[in-house]
Amino acid sequence: ARALPLGPSLAGSSWNEAVVVLETYRSAGGKVPRLLRVMEFTAALAKDTEARRALHAWCDALARRLGLSDRLQEHRAQAAESTSAGAEVPLLQVQVWRAGDTQDFSYSLRALDSLGSVTHQRIQDRPVPLAALLTDLRAVLESLAAEAAPGSLPVIECFVTPDELDLPFDQWVYRDDEFFPAVLGADFLCVLRCPELRRPTFLPELRYRWQAMQSGRLVLLARHDPVIQERGAVRPVAAVALTCSSSDLARLRAIALAVGVPGVVWTRSAARLEESAELRELAVRAAPHELPRRVYESRVRAAQPDSAGARLALVWDGPDNVPETLRLSDPLS
C-alpha cells in the first residue's frame, strides 16, 4: 500500500500475474516501473540485512539495464523515509482554491489510512461556501479519528497556493459546540504544504534535508542568511522560524521553501514582541523533527484564538506524496 498509493489493484492476482502488471504499469509522468518501486519498499521493510542487499542489487542491475539508475534513487529514498518515520498515522490531504476575495472554495479531499491506502477521495470543482467544505471535512475526520491508533494524532495536510500561506485553516471550527468547539488545529496535527514554491533544481536538497531531519538544525531567521542555501551540509538547516518584520516575511518564506527547507514556521498577522518571543521559545525547545508536534501543543495551549500560539503557521512539506489532482509537471522530466 505504501509503494502503490494510487496504483493498480493487485487484489486476487497470483504472484505471476502481479509481476506482469507491475512490470508494465507506469503512473502518470512516471518513469520507473512499479515493480522496481514495490521491490524497493520490500527491501526497506526487510529485517534480514542480506535479503535487503540482494533486493537492492537486483533493483540496481535492472535499473542500469533500463537506463533508470538516477531515477531509482528517488524511490529508494522514499522507501527509506517510509520506514524511518515510525508508526504510520491516518492522513487527510486537503487542497483548497479560493474564489477571489470571498470565503468560497473549491477543494479536494484525499484520506489515507495508517497503511497508506486511500479510503476517501472527493473533488469539489465549483466554489462553495466554507461551511459546505467544513461539513464535508467533518464526515471524513470522524472516520479518520476512529481509525487512529490510541494516543496518535491524525494529520491534516492543507495544500495551498503561494498567496494563501497565511490561510488560518488550523483555526477553522468544523463542528460547533457550546463548550468544546471542534477546532482543526487543536484536534489534529495540521500543517501546510505548498509545492508550487519548490524549485526543481533544489529537489535533491529537499530530499537530503528531509532524510536528515533527526540531525538537522532549526534556525531563527530575522533576515536573509545564506546558510539556508548551503547544499549537502553535514548538519543541514531542516527548519526555520521566521522572526523577521512582516514586510520581509513573504520574501524570506519563499526563499526558504525554494531552496529545500522542509519546515518553515511563522506567526500570522503581524509581528508583536510576544509573537517573536513565542517563536524564539519554540526554536529553543524543538528539534526540527519535533516541530509539527510542538506547534500543535502551542495551539492547544493558546487561551484565545488571536493569541500568538494560535496564530502559528507551519509549512511541513516533504519531497513526495503530492496528490495527483494538483497536476504538477514531473520536476525530474
PDB file of N, CA, C and O in Angstrom, residues 48-78:
ATOM      1  N   ASP A  48      16.054  -8.852   7.425  1.00  0.00           N
ATOM      2  CA  ASP A  48      17.305  -9.546   7.149  1.00  0.00           C
ATOM      3  C   ASP A  48      18.204  -8.681   6.257  1.00  0.00           C
ATOM      4  O   ASP A  48      17.817  -8.299   5.150  1.00  0.00           O
ATOM      5  N   THR A  49      19.402  -8.366   6.755  1.00  0.00           N
ATOM      6  CA  THR A  49      20.310  -7.479   6.028  1.00  0.00           C
ATOM      7  C   THR A  49      20.698  -8.047   4.671  1.00  0.00           C
ATOM      8  O   THR A  49      20.754  -7.323   3.667  1.00  0.00           O
ATOM      9  N   GLU A  50      20.981  -9.345   4.625  1.00  0.00           N
ATOM     10  CA  GLU A  50      21.379  -9.964   3.361  1.00  0.00           C
ATOM     11  C   GLU A  50      20.253  -9.918   2.348  1.00  0.00           C
ATOM     12  O   GLU A  50      20.473  -9.695   1.150  1.00  0.00           O
ATOM     13  N   ALA A  51      19.034 -10.130   2.795  1.00  0.00           N
ATOM     14  CA  ALA A  51      17.884 -10.054   1.890  1.00  0.00           C
ATOM     15  C   ALA A  51      17.741  -8.636   1.328  1.00  0.00           C
ATOM     16  O   ALA A  51      17.468  -8.444   0.140  1.00  0.00           O
ATOM     17  N   ARG A  52      17.948  -7.632   2.193  1.00  0.00           N
ATOM     18  CA  ARG A  52      17.851  -6.245   1.742  1.00  0.00           C
ATOM     19  C   ARG A  52      18.913  -5.935   0.689  1.00  0.00           C
ATOM     20  O   ARG A  52      18.647  -5.324  -0.343  1.00  0.00           O
ATOM     21  N   ARG A  53      20.154  -6.405   0.938  1.00  0.00           N
ATOM     22  CA  ARG A  53      21.226  -6.167  -0.035  1.00  0.00           C
ATOM     23  C   ARG A  53      20.937  -6.854  -1.358  1.00  0.00           C
ATOM     24  O   ARG A  53      21.193  -6.304  -2.440  1.00  0.00           O
ATOM     25  N   ALA A  54      20.416  -8.074  -1.293  1.00  0.00           N
ATOM     26  CA  ALA A  54      20.123  -8.813  -2.521  1.00  0.00           C
ATOM     27  C   ALA A  54      19.039  -8.103  -3.336  1.00  0.00           C
ATOM     28  O   ALA A  54      19.146  -7.996  -4.568  1.00  0.00           O
ATOM     29  N   LEU A  55      18.000  -7.614  -2.655  1.00  0.00           N
ATOM     30  CA  LEU A  55      16.935  -6.910  -3.356  1.00  0.00           C
ATOM     31  C   LEU A  55      17.440  -5.611  -3.972  1.00  0.00           C
ATOM     32  O   LEU A  55      17.086  -5.258  -5.105  1.00  0.00           O
ATOM     33  N   HIS A  56      18.280  -4.867  -3.228  1.00  0.00           N
ATOM     34  CA  HIS A  56      18.859  -3.642  -3.774  1.00  0.00           C
ATOM     35  C   HIS A  56      19.735  -3.947  -4.981  1.00  0.00           C
ATOM     36  O   HIS A  56      19.714  -3.208  -5.982  1.00  0.00           O
ATOM     37  N   ALA A  57      20.519  -5.016  -4.902  1.00  0.00           N
ATOM     38  CA  ALA A  57      21.387  -5.384  -6.029  1.00  0.00           C
ATOM     39  C   ALA A  57      20.561  -5.733  -7.265  1.00  0.00           C
ATOM     40  O   ALA A  57      20.903  -5.362  -8.395  1.00  0.00           O
ATOM     41  N   TRP A  58      19.442  -6.458  -7.057  1.00  0.00           N
ATOM     42  CA  TRP A  58      18.566  -6.808  -8.172  1.00  0.00           C
ATOM     43  C   TRP A  58      17.978  -5.554  -8.808  1.00  0.00           C
ATOM     44  O   TRP A  58      17.969  -5.404 -10.032  1.00  0.00           O
ATOM     45  N   CYS A  59      17.498  -4.634  -7.968  1.00  0.00           N
ATOM     46  CA  CYS A  59      16.924  -3.384  -8.479  1.00  0.00           C
ATOM     47  C   CYS A  59      17.980  -2.558  -9.220  1.00  0.00           C
ATOM     48  O   CYS A  59      17.714  -1.978 -10.278  1.00  0.00           O
ATOM     49  N   ASP A  60      19.195  -2.492  -8.650  1.00  0.00           N
ATOM     50  CA  ASP A  60      20.268  -1.729  -9.291  1.00  0.00           C
ATOM     51  C   ASP A  60      20.585  -2.282 -10.671  1.00  0.00           C
ATOM     52  O   ASP A  60      20.769  -1.530 -11.639  1.00  0.00           O
ATOM     53  N   ALA A  61      20.674  -3.623 -10.775  1.00  0.00           N
ATOM     54  CA  ALA A  61      21.008  -4.241 -12.059  1.00  0.00           C
ATOM     55  C   ALA A  61      19.928  -3.963 -13.096  1.00  0.00           C
ATOM     56  O   ALA A  61      20.220  -3.634 -14.256  1.00  0.00           O
ATOM     57  N   LEU A  62      18.661  -4.086 -12.693  1.00  0.00           N
ATOM     58  CA  LEU A  62      17.572  -3.840 -13.631  1.00  0.00           C
ATOM     59  C   LEU A  62      17.507  -2.371 -14.027  1.00  0.00           C
ATOM     60  O   LEU A  62      17.284  -2.030 -15.201  1.00  0.00           O
ATOM     61  N   ALA A  63      17.729  -1.479 -13.070  1.00  0.00           N
ATOM     62  CA  ALA A  63      17.687  -0.046 -13.375  1.00  0.00           C
ATOM     63  C   ALA A  63      18.808   0.343 -14.334  1.00  0.00           C
ATOM     64  O   ALA A  63      18.615   1.188 -15.218  1.00  0.00           O
ATOM     65  N   ARG A  64      19.992  -0.269 -14.163  1.00  0.00           N
ATOM     66  CA  ARG A  64      21.085   0.018 -15.103  1.00  0.00           C
ATOM     67  C   ARG A  64      20.722  -0.441 -16.509  1.00  0.00           C
ATOM     68  O   ARG A  64      20.967   0.261 -17.489  1.00  0.00           O
ATOM     69  N   ARG A  65      20.120  -1.635 -16.626  1.00  0.00           N
ATOM     70  CA  ARG A  65      19.746  -2.148 -17.939  1.00  0.00           C
ATOM     71  C   ARG A  65      18.714  -1.255 -18.617  1.00  0.00           C
ATOM     72  O   ARG A  65      18.737  -1.063 -19.826  1.00  0.00           O
ATOM     73  N   LEU A  66      17.823  -0.665 -17.816  1.00  0.00           N
ATOM     74  CA  LEU A  66      16.785   0.205 -18.365  1.00  0.00           C
ATOM     75  C   LEU A  66      17.224   1.663 -18.477  1.00  0.00           C
ATOM     76  O   LEU A  66      16.469   2.503 -18.961  1.00  0.00           O
ATOM     77  N   GLY A  67      18.433   1.972 -17.993  1.00  0.00           N
ATOM     78  CA  GLY A  67      18.908   3.353 -18.018  1.00  0.00           C
ATOM     79  C   GLY A  67      18.192   4.258 -17.046  1.00  0.00           C
ATOM     80  O   GLY A  67      18.004   5.454 -17.306  1.00  0.00           O
ATOM     81  N   LEU A  68      17.784   3.709 -15.887  1.00  0.00           N
ATOM     82  CA  LEU A  68      16.989   4.460 -14.913  1.00  0.00           C
ATOM     83  C   LEU A  68      17.663   4.542 -13.551  1.00  0.00           C
ATOM     84  O   LEU A  68      16.995   4.771 -12.539  1.00  0.00           O
ATOM     85  N   SER A  69      18.976   4.382 -13.511  1.00  0.00           N
ATOM     86  CA  SER A  69      19.665   4.328 -12.214  1.00  0.00           C
ATOM     87  C   SER A  69      19.423   5.581 -11.389  1.00  0.00           C
ATOM     88  O   SER A  69      19.200   5.514 -10.172  1.00  0.00           O
ATOM     89  N   ASP A  70      19.480   6.763 -12.042  1.00  0.00           N
ATOM     90  CA  ASP A  70      19.293   8.016 -11.292  1.00  0.00           C
ATOM     91  C   ASP A  70      17.880   8.116 -10.739  1.00  0.00           C
ATOM     92  O   ASP A  70      17.671   8.526  -9.594  1.00  0.00           O
ATOM     93  N   ARG A  71      16.895   7.723 -11.534  1.00  0.00           N
ATOM     94  CA  ARG A  71      15.515   7.859 -11.097  1.00  0.00           C
ATOM     95  C   ARG A  71      15.158   6.855 -10.000  1.00  0.00           C
ATOM     96  O   ARG A  71      14.290   7.108  -9.174  1.00  0.00           O
ATOM     97  N   LEU A  72      15.840   5.703 -10.004  1.00  0.00           N
ATOM     98  CA  LEU A  72      15.570   4.704  -8.976  1.00  0.00           C
ATOM     99  C   LEU A  72      15.885   5.242  -7.588  1.00  0.00           C
ATOM    100  O   LEU A  72      15.225   4.882  -6.608  1.00  0.00           O
ATOM    101  N   GLN A  73      16.896   6.134  -7.483  1.00  0.00           N
ATOM    102  CA  GLN A  73      17.318   6.630  -6.175  1.00  0.00           C
ATOM    103  C   GLN A  73      16.200   7.386  -5.456  1.00  0.00           C
ATOM    104  O   GLN A  73      16.116   7.371  -4.229  1.00  0.00           O
ATOM    105  N   GLU A  74      15.346   8.061  -6.229  1.00  0.00           N
ATOM    106  CA  GLU A  74      14.230   8.776  -5.594  1.00  0.00           C
ATOM    107  C   GLU A  74      13.299   7.786  -4.891  1.00  0.00           C
ATOM    108  O   GLU A  74      12.876   8.009  -3.761  1.00  0.00           O
ATOM    109  N   HIS A  75      13.006   6.662  -5.537  1.00  0.00           N
ATOM    110  CA  HIS A  75      12.115   5.671  -4.948  1.00  0.00           C
ATOM    111  C   HIS A  75      12.780   4.987  -3.747  1.00  0.00           C
ATOM    112  O   HIS A  75      12.114   4.678  -2.759  1.00  0.00           O
ATOM    113  N   ARG A  76      14.088   4.795  -3.819  1.00  0.00           N
ATOM    114  CA  ARG A  76      14.794   4.197  -2.684  1.00  0.00           C
ATOM    115  C   ARG A  76      14.755   5.143  -1.484  1.00  0.00           C
ATOM    116  O   ARG A  76      14.569   4.704  -0.340  1.00  0.00           O
ATOM    117  N   ALA A  77      14.921   6.433  -1.747  1.00  0.00           N
ATOM    118  CA  ALA A  77      14.859   7.410  -0.652  1.00  0.00           C
ATOM    119  C   ALA A  77      13.463   7.453  -0.037  1.00  0.00           C
ATOM    120  O   ALA A  77      13.303   7.528   1.185  1.00  0.00           O
ATOM    121  N   GLN A  78      12.426   7.400  -0.872  1.00  0.00           N
ATOM    122  CA  GLN A  78      11.058   7.417  -0.351  1.00  0.00           C
ATOM    123  C   GLN A  78      10.776   6.166   0.477  1.00  0.00           C
ATOM    124  O   GLN A  78      10.105   6.239   1.510  1.00  0.00           O
TER     125      GLN A  78
END
